[in-house]
mmCIF file of C-alpha atoms and ligand atoms in Angstrom:
data_model
loop_
_atom_site.group_PDB
_atom_site.id
_atom_site.type_symbol
_atom_site.label_atom_id
_atom_site.label_comp_id
_atom_site.label_asym_id
_atom_site.label_seq_id
_atom_site.Cartn_x
_atom_site.Cartn_y
_atom_site.Cartn_z
ATOM 1 C CA MET A 1 -4.921 -53.269 -21.866
ATOM 2 C CA SER A 2 -3.206 -50.466 -19.770
ATOM 3 C CA PHE A 3 -2.342 -48.269 -22.013
ATOM 4 C CA LEU A 4 -2.313 -45.219 -19.800
ATOM 5 C CA LYS A 5 -0.364 -47.043 -17.202
ATOM 6 C CA GLY A 6 2.050 -44.224 -15.317
ATOM 7 C CA LYS A 7 0.302 -41.204 -16.700
ATOM 8 C CA LYS A 8 -1.186 -38.403 -14.536
ATOM 9 C CA ALA A 9 -4.275 -36.975 -15.508
ATOM 10 C CA LEU A 10 -6.320 -33.825 -14.355
ATOM 11 C CA VAL A 11 -9.967 -34.101 -14.679
ATOM 12 C CA LEU A 12 -11.991 -30.731 -14.295
ATOM 13 C CA GLY A 13 -15.907 -30.913 -14.853
ATOM 14 C CA VAL A 14 -17.397 -33.915 -12.511
ATOM 15 C CA ALA A 15 -20.498 -32.719 -10.877
ATOM 16 C CA ASN A 16 -22.153 -36.175 -10.435
ATOM 17 C CA ASP A 17 -22.489 -39.996 -11.431
ATOM 18 C CA LYS A 18 -24.088 -38.790 -14.907
ATOM 19 C CA SER A 19 -21.171 -36.189 -15.688
ATOM 20 C CA ILE A 20 -19.257 -36.918 -18.890
ATOM 21 C CA ALA A 21 -16.188 -36.167 -16.939
ATOM 22 C CA THR A 22 -16.961 -39.101 -14.488
ATOM 23 C CA GLY A 23 -17.274 -41.605 -17.589
ATOM 24 C CA ILE A 24 -13.666 -40.195 -18.653
ATOM 25 C CA THR A 25 -12.633 -40.378 -15.138
ATOM 26 C CA ARG A 26 -13.497 -44.158 -15.185
ATOM 27 C CA ALA A 27 -12.215 -44.881 -18.600
ATOM 28 C CA ILE A 28 -8.598 -43.245 -17.563
ATOM 29 C CA TYR A 29 -8.518 -45.306 -14.428
ATOM 30 C CA GLU A 30 -9.403 -48.590 -16.202
ATOM 31 C CA GLN A 31 -6.535 -47.875 -18.555
ATOM 32 C CA GLY A 32 -4.260 -47.544 -15.513
ATOM 33 C CA GLY A 33 -4.030 -43.886 -15.239
ATOM 34 C CA GLU A 34 -3.711 -41.898 -12.145
ATOM 35 C CA ILE A 35 -6.190 -39.082 -11.782
ATOM 36 C CA ALA A 36 -6.742 -35.805 -9.878
ATOM 37 C CA LEU A 37 -10.085 -34.221 -9.683
ATOM 38 C CA THR A 38 -11.455 -30.959 -9.225
ATOM 39 C CA TYR A 39 -14.980 -29.471 -8.259
ATOM 40 C CA GLN A 40 -16.334 -26.028 -8.488
ATOM 41 C CA THR A 41 -18.023 -25.385 -5.300
ATOM 42 C CA GLU A 42 -18.031 -27.170 -1.886
ATOM 43 C CA ARG A 43 -21.570 -28.327 -2.608
ATOM 44 C CA LEU A 44 -19.774 -30.892 -4.921
ATOM 45 C CA GLN A 45 -16.891 -32.059 -2.859
ATOM 46 C CA SER A 46 -18.245 -35.120 -1.045
ATOM 47 C CA ARG A 47 -19.502 -36.591 -4.675
ATOM 48 C CA VAL A 48 -15.982 -35.725 -6.250
ATOM 49 C CA GLU A 49 -14.166 -37.337 -3.305
ATOM 50 C CA LYS A 50 -16.229 -40.415 -3.487
ATOM 51 C CA LEU A 51 -15.396 -40.781 -7.423
ATOM 52 C CA ALA A 52 -11.847 -40.541 -6.329
ATOM 53 C CA GLN A 53 -11.937 -43.152 -3.684
ATOM 54 C CA GLU A 54 -13.206 -45.523 -6.591
ATOM 55 C CA THR A 55 -10.642 -44.147 -9.057
ATOM 56 C CA GLY A 56 -7.298 -44.711 -7.173
ATOM 57 C CA ASN A 57 -7.704 -42.132 -4.436
ATOM 58 C CA GLY A 58 -5.808 -39.249 -6.158
ATOM 59 C CA PRO A 59 -5.991 -35.580 -5.078
ATOM 60 C CA THR A 60 -9.312 -33.634 -5.266
ATOM 61 C CA MET A 61 -9.272 -29.696 -5.253
ATOM 62 C CA GLN A 62 -11.718 -26.814 -5.415
ATOM 63 C CA CYS A 63 -11.473 -24.766 -8.687
ATOM 64 C CA ASP A 64 -13.832 -22.330 -10.346
ATOM 65 C CA ILE A 65 -12.332 -22.011 -13.619
ATOM 66 C CA THR A 66 -12.972 -18.244 -13.624
ATOM 67 C CA ASN A 67 -10.766 -17.833 -10.447
ATOM 68 C CA PRO A 68 -7.205 -17.631 -11.415
ATOM 69 C CA GLU A 69 -6.115 -18.164 -7.741
ATOM 70 C CA GLU A 70 -7.873 -21.452 -7.498
ATOM 71 C CA LEU A 71 -6.498 -22.581 -10.831
ATOM 72 C CA ALA A 72 -2.921 -21.595 -9.717
ATOM 73 C CA SER A 73 -3.327 -23.558 -6.388
ATOM 74 C CA VAL A 74 -4.503 -26.642 -8.291
ATOM 75 C CA VAL A 75 -1.536 -26.482 -10.473
ATOM 76 C CA GLU A 76 0.886 -26.221 -7.275
ATOM 77 C CA LYS A 77 -0.855 -29.009 -5.600
ATOM 78 C CA VAL A 78 -0.587 -31.560 -8.723
ATOM 79 C CA LYS A 79 3.132 -30.287 -9.048
ATOM 80 C CA GLN A 80 3.734 -31.138 -5.417
ATOM 81 C CA VAL A 81 2.096 -34.478 -5.468
ATOM 82 C CA TRP A 82 3.326 -35.768 -9.074
ATOM 83 C CA GLY A 83 6.022 -33.313 -10.276
ATOM 84 C CA GLY A 84 4.091 -33.010 -13.509
ATOM 85 C CA LEU A 85 0.871 -33.876 -15.568
ATOM 86 C CA ASP A 86 0.335 -36.088 -18.944
ATOM 87 C CA ILE A 87 -3.480 -35.380 -19.587
ATOM 88 C CA VAL A 88 -5.606 -32.579 -18.853
ATOM 89 C CA VAL A 89 -9.526 -33.163 -19.463
ATOM 90 C CA HIS A 90 -11.634 -29.583 -19.643
ATOM 91 C CA ALA A 91 -15.297 -30.671 -19.330
ATOM 92 C CA ILE A 92 -16.713 -27.475 -18.383
ATOM 93 C CA ALA A 93 -19.420 -25.118 -19.659
ATOM 94 C CA PHE A 94 -21.788 -22.564 -18.546
ATOM 95 C CA ALA A 95 -24.437 -20.168 -19.973
ATOM 96 C CA PRO A 96 -27.450 -18.756 -18.123
ATOM 97 C CA ARG A 97 -30.374 -21.077 -18.467
ATOM 98 C CA GLU A 98 -32.868 -18.483 -19.730
ATOM 99 C CA GLN A 99 -30.451 -17.907 -22.781
ATOM 100 C CA LEU A 100 -30.794 -21.524 -23.700
ATOM 101 C CA GLU A 101 -34.640 -21.087 -24.322
ATOM 102 C CA GLY A 102 -36.012 -19.563 -27.286
ATOM 103 C CA ASN A 103 -35.158 -17.263 -30.384
ATOM 104 C CA TYR A 104 -31.216 -16.623 -30.285
ATOM 105 C CA ILE A 105 -31.763 -12.841 -30.880
ATOM 106 C CA ASP A 106 -34.357 -12.513 -28.728
ATOM 107 C CA VAL A 107 -32.842 -14.248 -25.491
ATOM 108 C CA THR A 108 -29.161 -13.351 -25.926
ATOM 109 C CA THR A 109 -27.522 -10.517 -23.570
ATOM 110 C CA LYS A 110 -24.096 -9.084 -23.811
ATOM 111 C CA ASP A 111 -23.634 -10.514 -20.368
ATOM 112 C CA GLY A 112 -24.789 -14.083 -21.110
ATOM 113 C CA PHE A 113 -22.538 -13.738 -24.135
ATOM 114 C CA LEU A 114 -19.640 -13.055 -22.345
ATOM 115 C CA MET A 115 -20.400 -15.222 -19.586
ATOM 116 C CA ALA A 116 -20.836 -18.373 -21.823
ATOM 117 C CA HIS A 117 -17.423 -17.348 -23.530
ATOM 118 C CA ASP A 118 -15.519 -16.902 -20.416
ATOM 119 C CA ILE A 119 -16.515 -20.122 -18.664
ATOM 120 C CA SER A 120 -16.959 -22.448 -21.836
ATOM 121 C CA ALA A 121 -14.228 -21.301 -24.297
ATOM 122 C CA TRP A 122 -11.681 -18.930 -22.597
ATOM 123 C CA SER A 123 -11.237 -21.317 -19.661
ATOM 124 C CA PHE A 124 -9.701 -23.862 -22.066
ATOM 125 C CA THR A 125 -6.834 -21.344 -22.868
ATOM 126 C CA ALA A 126 -6.621 -20.142 -19.536
ATOM 127 C CA LEU A 127 -6.236 -23.718 -18.398
ATOM 128 C CA ALA A 128 -3.494 -24.497 -21.003
ATOM 129 C CA GLN A 129 -1.697 -21.400 -19.983
ATOM 130 C CA ALA A 130 -1.887 -22.462 -16.214
ATOM 131 C CA VAL A 131 -0.869 -26.251 -16.696
ATOM 132 C CA LYS A 132 1.862 -25.499 -19.380
ATOM 133 C CA PRO A 133 4.742 -25.223 -16.805
ATOM 134 C CA ILE A 134 4.239 -28.800 -15.364
ATOM 135 C CA LEU A 135 3.059 -30.645 -18.537
ATOM 136 C CA ASN A 136 5.374 -33.943 -19.313
ATOM 137 C CA PRO A 137 6.759 -34.628 -22.626
ATOM 138 C CA ASN A 138 3.947 -35.646 -24.939
ATOM 139 C CA ALA A 139 0.892 -34.474 -22.931
ATOM 140 C CA SER A 140 -2.679 -34.421 -24.089
ATOM 141 C CA LEU A 141 -5.102 -31.740 -23.344
ATOM 142 C CA LEU A 142 -8.811 -32.445 -24.194
ATOM 143 C CA THR A 143 -12.111 -30.440 -24.419
ATOM 144 C CA LEU A 144 -15.919 -31.338 -24.904
ATOM 145 C CA THR A 145 -17.682 -29.772 -27.581
ATOM 146 C CA TYR A 146 -21.241 -30.217 -29.392
ATOM 147 C CA LEU A 147 -22.612 -30.051 -32.754
ATOM 148 C CA GLY A 148 -24.318 -26.676 -32.008
ATOM 149 C CA ALA A 149 -20.711 -25.054 -32.811
ATOM 150 C CA VAL A 150 -21.203 -25.909 -36.340
ATOM 151 C CA ARG A 151 -24.910 -25.904 -36.949
ATOM 152 C CA ALA A 152 -27.451 -23.856 -35.461
ATOM 153 C CA VAL A 153 -29.513 -26.106 -32.963
ATOM 154 C CA PRO A 154 -32.872 -24.910 -31.287
ATOM 155 C CA ASN A 155 -32.439 -23.490 -27.893
ATOM 156 C CA TYR A 156 -28.502 -24.202 -27.867
ATOM 157 C CA ASN A 157 -28.181 -20.309 -28.794
ATOM 158 C CA ILE A 158 -25.379 -18.825 -26.878
ATOM 159 C CA MET A 159 -23.535 -21.978 -25.964
ATOM 160 C CA GLY A 160 -23.268 -23.033 -29.899
ATOM 161 C CA ILE A 161 -21.209 -19.844 -30.338
ATOM 162 C CA ALA A 162 -19.069 -20.321 -27.267
ATOM 163 C CA LYS A 163 -18.547 -23.834 -28.478
ATOM 164 C CA ALA A 164 -17.294 -22.601 -31.944
ATOM 165 C CA SER A 165 -14.721 -20.367 -30.260
ATOM 166 C CA LEU A 166 -13.771 -23.362 -28.043
ATOM 167 C CA GLU A 167 -13.416 -25.514 -31.452
ATOM 168 C CA ALA A 168 -11.299 -22.840 -33.151
ATOM 169 C CA SER A 169 -8.992 -22.626 -29.754
ATOM 170 C CA VAL A 170 -8.393 -26.347 -30.165
ATOM 171 C CA ARG A 171 -7.112 -25.694 -33.688
ATOM 172 C CA TYR A 172 -5.053 -22.652 -32.346
ATOM 173 C CA MET A 173 -3.890 -24.145 -29.091
ATOM 174 C CA ALA A 174 -2.641 -27.494 -31.284
ATOM 175 C CA GLN A 175 -0.547 -25.363 -33.357
ATOM 176 C CA SER A 176 0.541 -23.480 -30.593
ATOM 177 C CA LEU A 177 1.990 -26.046 -28.415
ATOM 178 C CA GLY A 178 2.786 -28.859 -31.069
ATOM 179 C CA THR A 179 6.311 -28.274 -31.366
ATOM 180 C CA GLU A 180 6.673 -28.737 -27.708
ATOM 181 C CA GLY A 181 5.065 -32.349 -28.517
ATOM 182 C CA ILE A 182 1.578 -31.291 -26.618
ATOM 183 C CA ARG A 183 -1.199 -32.439 -28.502
ATOM 184 C CA VAL A 184 -4.748 -30.603 -28.005
ATOM 185 C CA ASN A 185 -8.025 -32.170 -29.191
ATOM 186 C CA GLY A 186 -11.914 -32.015 -28.509
ATOM 187 C CA ILE A 187 -14.753 -34.603 -28.842
ATOM 188 C CA SER A 188 -17.873 -33.479 -29.967
ATOM 189 C CA ALA A 189 -20.309 -35.903 -27.873
ATOM 190 C CA GLY A 190 -23.844 -36.564 -28.785
ATOM 191 C CA PRO A 191 -26.720 -35.508 -26.615
ATOM 192 C CA ILE A 192 -26.490 -37.096 -23.332
ATOM 193 C CA ARG A 193 -28.920 -36.347 -20.278
ATOM 194 C CA THR A 194 -26.578 -34.893 -17.565
ATOM 195 C CA LEU A 195 -27.020 -31.601 -15.385
ATOM 196 C CA ALA A 196 -25.621 -29.145 -17.815
ATOM 197 C CA ALA A 197 -28.022 -30.720 -20.776
ATOM 198 C CA SER A 198 -30.934 -30.465 -18.361
ATOM 199 C CA GLY A 199 -30.548 -26.469 -18.728
ATOM 200 C CA ILE A 200 -31.374 -26.606 -22.389
ATOM 201 C CA LYS A 201 -35.014 -26.514 -23.101
ATOM 202 C CA ASN A 202 -36.512 -29.374 -24.754
ATOM 203 C CA PHE A 203 -33.399 -31.450 -24.476
ATOM 204 C CA ARG A 204 -35.039 -34.783 -24.215
ATOM 205 C CA ASP A 205 -37.045 -33.914 -27.605
ATOM 206 C CA LEU A 206 -33.596 -33.038 -29.209
ATOM 207 C CA GLN A 207 -32.131 -36.175 -27.957
ATOM 208 C CA ASP A 208 -35.022 -38.250 -28.933
ATOM 209 C CA LYS A 209 -34.870 -36.682 -32.520
ATOM 210 C CA ALA A 210 -31.324 -37.279 -32.877
ATOM 211 C CA SER A 211 -31.536 -40.986 -31.808
ATOM 212 C CA ALA A 212 -34.306 -41.587 -34.410
ATOM 213 C CA ILE A 213 -31.791 -40.660 -37.347
ATOM 214 C CA THR A 214 -28.502 -41.368 -35.912
ATOM 215 C CA PRO A 215 -26.847 -44.539 -37.631
ATOM 216 C CA LEU A 216 -26.323 -46.402 -34.337
ATOM 217 C CA GLY A 217 -30.100 -45.554 -33.524
ATOM 218 C CA ARG A 218 -29.337 -44.744 -29.935
ATOM 219 C CA PRO A 219 -27.886 -42.051 -27.808
ATOM 220 C CA VAL A 220 -24.053 -42.493 -26.753
ATOM 221 C CA THR A 221 -23.074 -43.226 -23.275
ATOM 222 C CA THR A 222 -20.495 -41.290 -21.034
ATOM 223 C CA GLU A 223 -18.460 -44.807 -21.351
ATOM 224 C CA GLU A 224 -18.279 -44.469 -24.909
ATOM 225 C CA VAL A 225 -17.040 -40.625 -24.676
ATOM 226 C CA GLY A 226 -14.746 -41.902 -22.035
ATOM 227 C CA ASN A 227 -13.184 -44.529 -23.762
ATOM 228 C CA THR A 228 -12.388 -42.043 -26.872
ATOM 229 C CA ALA A 229 -11.141 -39.508 -24.173
ATOM 230 C CA ALA A 230 -8.747 -42.352 -22.865
ATOM 231 C CA PHE A 231 -7.514 -43.290 -26.319
ATOM 232 C CA LEU A 232 -7.188 -39.410 -27.605
ATOM 233 C CA SER A 233 -5.148 -38.865 -24.238
ATOM 234 C CA SER A 234 -2.826 -41.634 -24.761
ATOM 235 C CA ASP A 235 0.444 -42.091 -26.657
ATOM 236 C CA LEU A 236 -1.813 -44.460 -29.109
ATOM 237 C CA ALA A 237 -3.183 -41.205 -30.399
ATOM 238 C CA SER A 238 0.213 -39.666 -30.878
ATOM 239 C CA GLY A 239 -0.264 -38.386 -34.300
ATOM 240 C CA ILE A 240 -3.812 -36.762 -33.678
ATOM 241 C CA THR A 241 -4.007 -33.006 -32.492
ATOM 242 C CA GLY A 242 -6.127 -29.923 -33.502
ATOM 243 C CA GLU A 243 -9.050 -32.213 -34.169
ATOM 244 C CA ILE A 244 -12.700 -32.681 -33.279
ATOM 245 C CA VAL A 245 -13.501 -36.197 -32.742
ATOM 246 C CA TYR A 246 -17.422 -36.874 -33.100
ATOM 247 C CA VAL A 247 -18.731 -39.597 -30.598
ATOM 248 C CA ASP A 248 -22.309 -39.129 -31.486
ATOM 249 C CA GLY A 249 -23.339 -42.479 -33.208
ATOM 250 C CA GLY A 250 -22.919 -40.914 -36.520
ATOM 251 C CA TYR A 251 -25.378 -38.253 -36.091
ATOM 252 C CA ASN A 252 -23.526 -35.521 -37.691
ATOM 253 C CA VAL A 253 -22.826 -37.530 -40.929
ATOM 254 C CA VAL A 254 -26.528 -37.803 -41.704
ATOM 255 C CA ALA A 255 -29.209 -35.353 -42.941
ATOM 256 C CA GLY A 256 -33.043 -35.657 -42.543
ATOM 257 C CA GLY A 257 -34.051 -34.981 -38.926
ATOM 258 C CA ALA A 258 -33.589 -32.101 -36.182
HETATM 259 P P1 LIG B 1 -22.390 -31.672 -16.286
HETATM 260 O O1 LIG B 1 -22.297 -33.125 -15.659
HETATM 261 O O2 LIG B 1 -23.401 -30.749 -15.703
HETATM 262 O O3 LIG B 1 -20.710 -31.050 -15.920
HETATM 263 C C1 LIG B 1 -20.626 -29.663 -16.390
HETATM 264 C C2 LIG B 1 -19.526 -29.300 -15.465
HETATM 265 O O4 LIG B 1 -19.025 -27.862 -15.542
HETATM 266 C C3 LIG B 1 -19.836 -29.196 -13.963
HETATM 267 O O5 LIG B 1 -18.996 -29.937 -13.102
HETATM 268 C C4 LIG B 1 -20.159 -27.907 -13.707
HETATM 269 O O6 LIG B 1 -19.961 -27.464 -12.179
HETATM 270 C C5 LIG B 1 -18.851 -27.370 -14.327
HETATM 271 N N1 LIG B 1 -18.760 -25.887 -14.371
HETATM 272 C C6 LIG B 1 -19.601 -25.097 -14.702
HETATM 273 N N2 LIG B 1 -19.163 -23.816 -14.597
HETATM 274 C C7 LIG B 1 -17.792 -23.895 -13.940
HETATM 275 C C8 LIG B 1 -16.850 -23.110 -13.436
HETATM 276 N N3 LIG B 1 -16.761 -21.611 -13.240
HETATM 277 N N4 LIG B 1 -15.643 -23.627 -12.867
HETATM 278 C C9 LIG B 1 -15.532 -24.849 -12.782
HETATM 279 N N5 LIG B 1 -16.486 -25.723 -13.052
HETATM 280 C C10 LIG B 1 -17.605 -25.219 -13.879
HETATM 281 O O7 LIG B 1 -22.527 -31.721 -17.791
HETATM 282 P P2 LIG B 1 -21.748 -32.626 -18.952
HETATM 283 O O8 LIG B 1 -22.672 -32.751 -19.928
HETATM 284 O O9 LIG B 1 -21.110 -33.602 -18.287
HETATM 285 O O10 LIG B 1 -20.843 -31.549 -19.456
HETATM 286 C C11 LIG B 1 -19.372 -31.441 -19.553
HETATM 287 C C12 LIG B 1 -19.115 -31.084 -21.169
HETATM 288 O O11 LIG B 1 -19.525 -31.841 -22.113
HETATM 289 C C13 LIG B 1 -19.555 -29.552 -21.089
HETATM 290 O O12 LIG B 1 -18.531 -28.904 -21.893
HETATM 291 C C14 LIG B 1 -20.749 -29.710 -22.174
HETATM 292 O O13 LIG B 1 -20.848 -28.556 -22.975
HETATM 293 C C15 LIG B 1 -20.152 -30.894 -22.761
HETATM 294 N N6 LIG B 1 -21.150 -31.536 -23.735
HETATM 295 C C16 LIG B 1 -22.290 -32.142 -23.191
HETATM 296 C C17 LIG B 1 -23.120 -32.757 -23.979
HETATM 297 C C18 LIG B 1 -24.296 -33.464 -23.302
HETATM 298 O O14 LIG B 1 -25.086 -33.659 -24.266
HETATM 299 N N7 LIG B 1 -24.330 -33.553 -22.184
HETATM 300 C C19 LIG B 1 -22.854 -33.148 -25.330
HETATM 301 C C20 LIG B 1 -21.636 -32.431 -26.004
HETATM 302 C C21 LIG B 1 -20.899 -31.722 -25.126
HETATM 303 P P3 LIG B 1 -21.375 -26.950 -11.347
HETATM 304 O O15 LIG B 1 -22.330 -28.458 -11.507
HETATM 305 O O16 LIG B 1 -20.887 -27.153 -9.958
HETATM 306 O O17 LIG B 1 -21.718 -25.989 -12.303
#
């Protein structure tokens, strides 16, 4: 199967081999898509370039999502190289580590609240605004979220509130862009051991408890999230927009655990 043949994808959020964005990049490549990648700082450049070499040698660019000039130059480069974009994947989130530990009311600050929202939620709208002029017909925008958006999860704290804003953004962006044929969706992934996840206190415990009651009885993988992302980004999902699709082994539909 090559259901993304000829599609041009921009993926933001690869930090290393364990990143969800890496699983998504590989899945898009396996389905015939071409991929441009970004990295936040030079520190990650060589890792991202290595992934690019393994997945079709597309362009790689530096982009701190809070820097409008860097975002604009990513759009300009993609325009020069490809002319337009079919797929955009936003796999970016950040909150200060000390606010992902302990009682929400006690540990949350205004600065932390604003930073989490800026990087983890607002950035998806900012990205959509930046790429809109170069989106091809039937383009797809996709973001990554977590159950902490709709349930209070210990230690997830401010990130849960930012994810709630992100999920609402998915719905408003879907409505805003739908008449132009652009779809916007989110994947709510189950807990996966990544760099970002390691910033959440007792993450391993959270993952173990989830696995114990998850219908599939195990954590999901970045490959599984990647395959769902490839499907949602493809014309096979042409009737799906404004949705949060759970890739969590069924955890969100059961009760009785953490
Ligand atoms: P990850 O590998 O650490 O990826 C997070 C990425 O966000 C990193 O590449 C990070 O770059 C980037 N980032 C942070 N601030 C940025 C900024 N200002 N500009 C540009 N990039 C920035 O962790 P991940 O788990 O794959 O996370 C990807 C997405 O999946 C996130 O939205 C996360 O909330 C979501 N998610 C994760 C899980 C899970 O259990 N892992 C579950 C559900 C949803 P640096 O490394 O340079 O900071």
